[in-house]
Amino acid sequence: MASSPGASILTDSNSVSVNLNLTTTNNMWTLTVGKEGGFKQKRITWLSVVAVTASLIFSWMFLLLLISKEQCKQLLWKMMPKTAIKKLQRGGTVVEKHDMVTIFFSDIVGYTEIADCLTPIEIMCMLNKLYTKFDKLVEKHDVYKVETIGDAYMVAGGMAEDCNSIEGAEKVAAFALSALEQVKTMRTKNGSSLQIRVGLASGPVVAGVVGTAMPRYCFFGDNVNMASRMESSSEPMRIQCTDVTYCLLSNSESYNFKMCQRKRKSGLGIHIKGKGRMQTYWINSFERVS
């Protein structure tokens, strides 16, 4: 009853018919549609293969680029704080003042004598083994590793915006006590035990990135020198801290730190180079407050 101009070319091999039950005079219509040559799938040309292959290669290279970029970003975050990185990316100068930061310094007791008995590669392997353990503790206690210079290891806490001065001191002190436990498992080449001295000091510091070639995030201020003095005047396998650090840890609500005054036969306090006689404290242990 109705057909298109090309209906004559439709056959059973190149068309499809559907019966429709409609309200008409004979109640049955047949709808037939088709295509000249039939419904055959087009062959994939070599151009299509090239396009698909090129798309896959480009996608894979772009994925590798994203992974590499993320790895570089993670490595950069380990080298300096995120706030400093953002300032550098904007082309700014990184100079940050912190009112109360707790600094950790440690060095290996008798390092010169130990190094005389080892080859350079053996010294490097020993330090790498020890400081890899320390690096894991840095992540565990959420403190910032400043640097290592020879056998010296430096850590800081209390710089983050969401971390107050007491929390910073808690984290650094907990890190220091954990570091002593790790050192107890270390042995020198001749089998003797390894020992470190530790010093902590709390106070204001200025931090910033110095130079453009191999830039470093460095700390400056009297508190840095004080932490170094606390370490150099400490004793093997002991943690010495200033009275400011002692006060911060005494006010901790999360941990109970066992501390005591350092005493000598001459009385309380010790002579600190450039500071005179000072009262210092030993940090012996800690436990979490339930």
Short mmCIF file of C-alpha atoms in Angstrom, two decimals, residues 115-268:
data_model
loop_
_atom_site.label_atom_id
_atom_site.label_comp_id
_atom_site.label_asym_id
_atom_site.label_seq_id
_atom_site.Cartn_x
_atom_site.Cartn_y
_atom_site.Cartn_z
CA ALA A 115 85.68 5.03 60.68
CA ASP A 116 89.43 4.37 60.99
CA CYS A 117 88.71 0.61 61.07
CA LEU A 118 86.36 0.62 58.06
CA THR A 119 86.64 1.27 54.35
CA PRO A 120 84.63 4.18 52.89
CA ILE A 121 82.05 1.79 51.40
CA GLU A 122 81.66 0.03 54.76
CA ILE A 123 81.13 3.38 56.51
CA MET A 124 78.49 4.33 53.96
CA CYS A 125 76.71 0.99 54.36
CA MET A 126 76.72 1.33 58.17
CA LEU A 127 75.31 4.86 58.10
CA ASN A 128 72.76 3.94 55.45
CA LYS A 129 71.52 1.00 57.52
CA LEU A 130 71.22 3.11 60.68
CA TYR A 131 69.66 6.17 59.10
CA THR A 132 67.23 4.13 57.03
CA LYS A 133 65.86 2.94 60.38
CA PHE A 134 65.69 6.57 61.53
CA ASP A 135 63.92 7.59 58.32
CA LYS A 136 61.16 5.09 59.04
CA LEU A 137 60.79 6.59 62.52
CA VAL A 138 60.54 10.06 60.95
CA GLU A 139 57.46 8.92 59.06
CA LYS A 140 56.06 7.06 62.07
CA HIS A 141 56.31 10.01 64.46
CA ASP A 142 55.46 12.65 61.83
CA VAL A 143 58.56 14.80 62.28
CA TYR A 144 60.63 16.59 59.64
CA LYS A 145 64.08 15.28 58.73
CA VAL A 146 66.28 18.31 58.17
CA GLU A 147 69.53 16.72 57.07
CA THR A 148 72.38 14.33 57.75
CA ILE A 149 75.97 15.57 57.86
CA GLY A 150 78.46 12.74 58.21
CA ASP A 151 77.34 10.84 61.30
CA ALA A 152 75.05 13.67 62.51
CA TYR A 153 71.28 13.37 62.12
CA MET A 154 68.93 16.37 62.50
CA VAL A 155 65.15 16.38 62.94
CA ALA A 156 62.61 19.13 63.71
CA GLY A 157 59.03 19.17 64.97
CA GLY A 158 56.35 21.79 65.56
CA MET A 159 56.51 23.61 62.23
CA ALA A 160 53.22 22.42 60.75
CA GLU A 161 50.23 24.75 61.06
CA ASP A 162 48.13 21.99 62.65
CA CYS A 163 50.84 21.13 65.22
CA ASN A 164 51.36 23.27 68.33
CA SER A 165 54.62 23.61 70.26
CA ILE A 166 53.76 20.91 72.82
CA GLU A 167 52.78 18.39 70.12
CA GLY A 168 56.01 19.17 68.25
CA ALA A 169 58.08 18.50 71.36
CA GLU A 170 56.13 15.27 72.01
CA LYS A 171 56.81 13.97 68.53
CA VAL A 172 60.52 14.79 68.57
CA ALA A 173 61.02 13.31 72.05
CA ALA A 174 59.14 10.14 71.08
CA PHE A 175 61.27 9.93 67.94
CA ALA A 176 64.45 10.31 70.01
CA LEU A 177 63.50 7.51 72.41
CA SER A 178 62.56 5.24 69.50
CA ALA A 179 65.88 6.05 67.80
CA LEU A 180 67.78 4.86 70.88
CA GLU A 181 65.93 1.56 70.73
CA GLN A 182 66.87 1.13 67.08
CA VAL A 183 70.54 1.86 67.78
CA LYS A 184 70.59 -0.95 70.35
CA THR A 185 70.10 -3.43 67.50
CA MET A 186 73.11 -2.14 65.55
CA ARG A 187 76.64 -3.58 65.69
CA THR A 188 79.93 -2.43 64.25
CA LYS A 189 82.06 -4.61 62.01
CA ASN A 190 84.00 -6.05 64.96
CA GLY A 191 80.76 -6.87 66.79
CA SER A 192 80.77 -4.06 69.34
CA SER A 193 77.56 -2.16 70.02
CA LEU A 194 76.86 1.17 68.35
CA GLN A 195 76.01 4.18 70.53
CA ILE A 196 74.73 7.68 69.89
CA ARG A 197 74.43 10.94 71.85
CA VAL A 198 71.20 12.93 71.55
CA GLY A 199 70.33 16.55 72.31
CA LEU A 200 66.99 18.39 72.14
CA ALA A 201 66.23 22.10 72.33
CA SER A 202 63.04 24.11 71.80
CA GLY A 203 62.72 27.72 70.73
CA PRO A 204 62.26 30.10 67.78
CA VAL A 205 63.95 29.41 64.44
CA VAL A 206 64.01 30.83 60.94
CA ALA A 207 63.82 28.35 58.07
CA GLY A 208 64.30 28.88 54.38
CA VAL A 209 65.68 27.64 51.10
CA VAL A 210 69.26 28.68 50.44
CA GLY A 211 70.64 28.86 46.91
CA THR A 212 69.28 27.78 43.55
CA ALA A 213 71.63 24.90 42.68
CA MET A 214 70.61 21.86 44.74
CA PRO A 215 68.45 24.02 47.06
CA ARG A 216 68.10 22.97 50.69
CA TYR A 217 65.56 23.82 53.37
CA CYS A 218 67.79 25.01 56.23
CA PHE A 219 67.25 26.14 59.82
CA PHE A 220 68.90 29.14 61.44
CA GLY A 221 68.86 30.59 64.92
CA ASP A 222 70.23 30.23 68.42
CA ASN A 223 67.93 27.27 69.08
CA VAL A 224 69.71 25.24 66.40
CA ASN A 225 73.05 25.93 68.07
CA MET A 226 71.55 25.06 71.46
CA ALA A 227 70.33 21.67 70.21
CA SER A 228 73.82 20.99 68.89
CA ARG A 229 75.28 21.93 72.29
CA MET A 230 72.81 19.61 74.03
CA GLU A 231 74.00 16.76 71.81
CA SER A 232 77.73 17.41 72.16
CA SER A 233 77.51 17.64 75.97
CA SER A 234 75.20 14.63 76.31
CA GLU A 235 76.28 11.12 77.28
CA PRO A 236 76.23 7.86 75.26
CA MET A 237 72.72 6.49 74.74
CA ARG A 238 71.11 9.35 76.63
CA ILE A 239 68.84 12.23 75.59
CA GLN A 240 69.63 15.66 77.05
CA CYS A 241 67.20 18.55 76.67
CA THR A 242 66.90 22.21 77.68
CA ASP A 243 64.55 23.56 80.34
CA VAL A 244 62.19 24.86 77.63
CA THR A 245 61.82 21.38 76.11
CA TYR A 246 61.38 19.99 79.64
CA CYS A 247 58.50 22.41 80.30
CA LEU A 248 56.79 21.55 77.00
CA LEU A 249 56.99 17.81 77.67
CA SER A 250 55.82 18.30 81.28
CA ASN A 251 52.63 19.92 79.91
CA SER A 252 51.91 17.04 77.54
CA GLU A 253 48.40 15.63 77.85
CA SER A 254 48.99 12.71 75.48
CA TYR A 255 52.19 11.25 76.95
CA ASN A 256 53.77 10.88 80.35
CA PHE A 257 57.50 11.54 79.93
CA LYS A 258 59.88 10.27 82.60
CA MET A 259 62.50 13.01 83.03
CA CYS A 260 65.02 14.06 85.66
CA GLN A 261 67.50 16.85 86.26
CA ARG A 262 71.05 16.27 85.20
CA LYS A 263 73.28 16.26 88.27
CA ARG A 264 77.04 16.32 88.75
CA LYS A 265 79.24 16.19 91.79
CA SER A 266 79.73 19.91 91.44
CA GLY A 267 75.97 20.40 91.63
CA LEU A 268 73.06 20.89 89.26
#
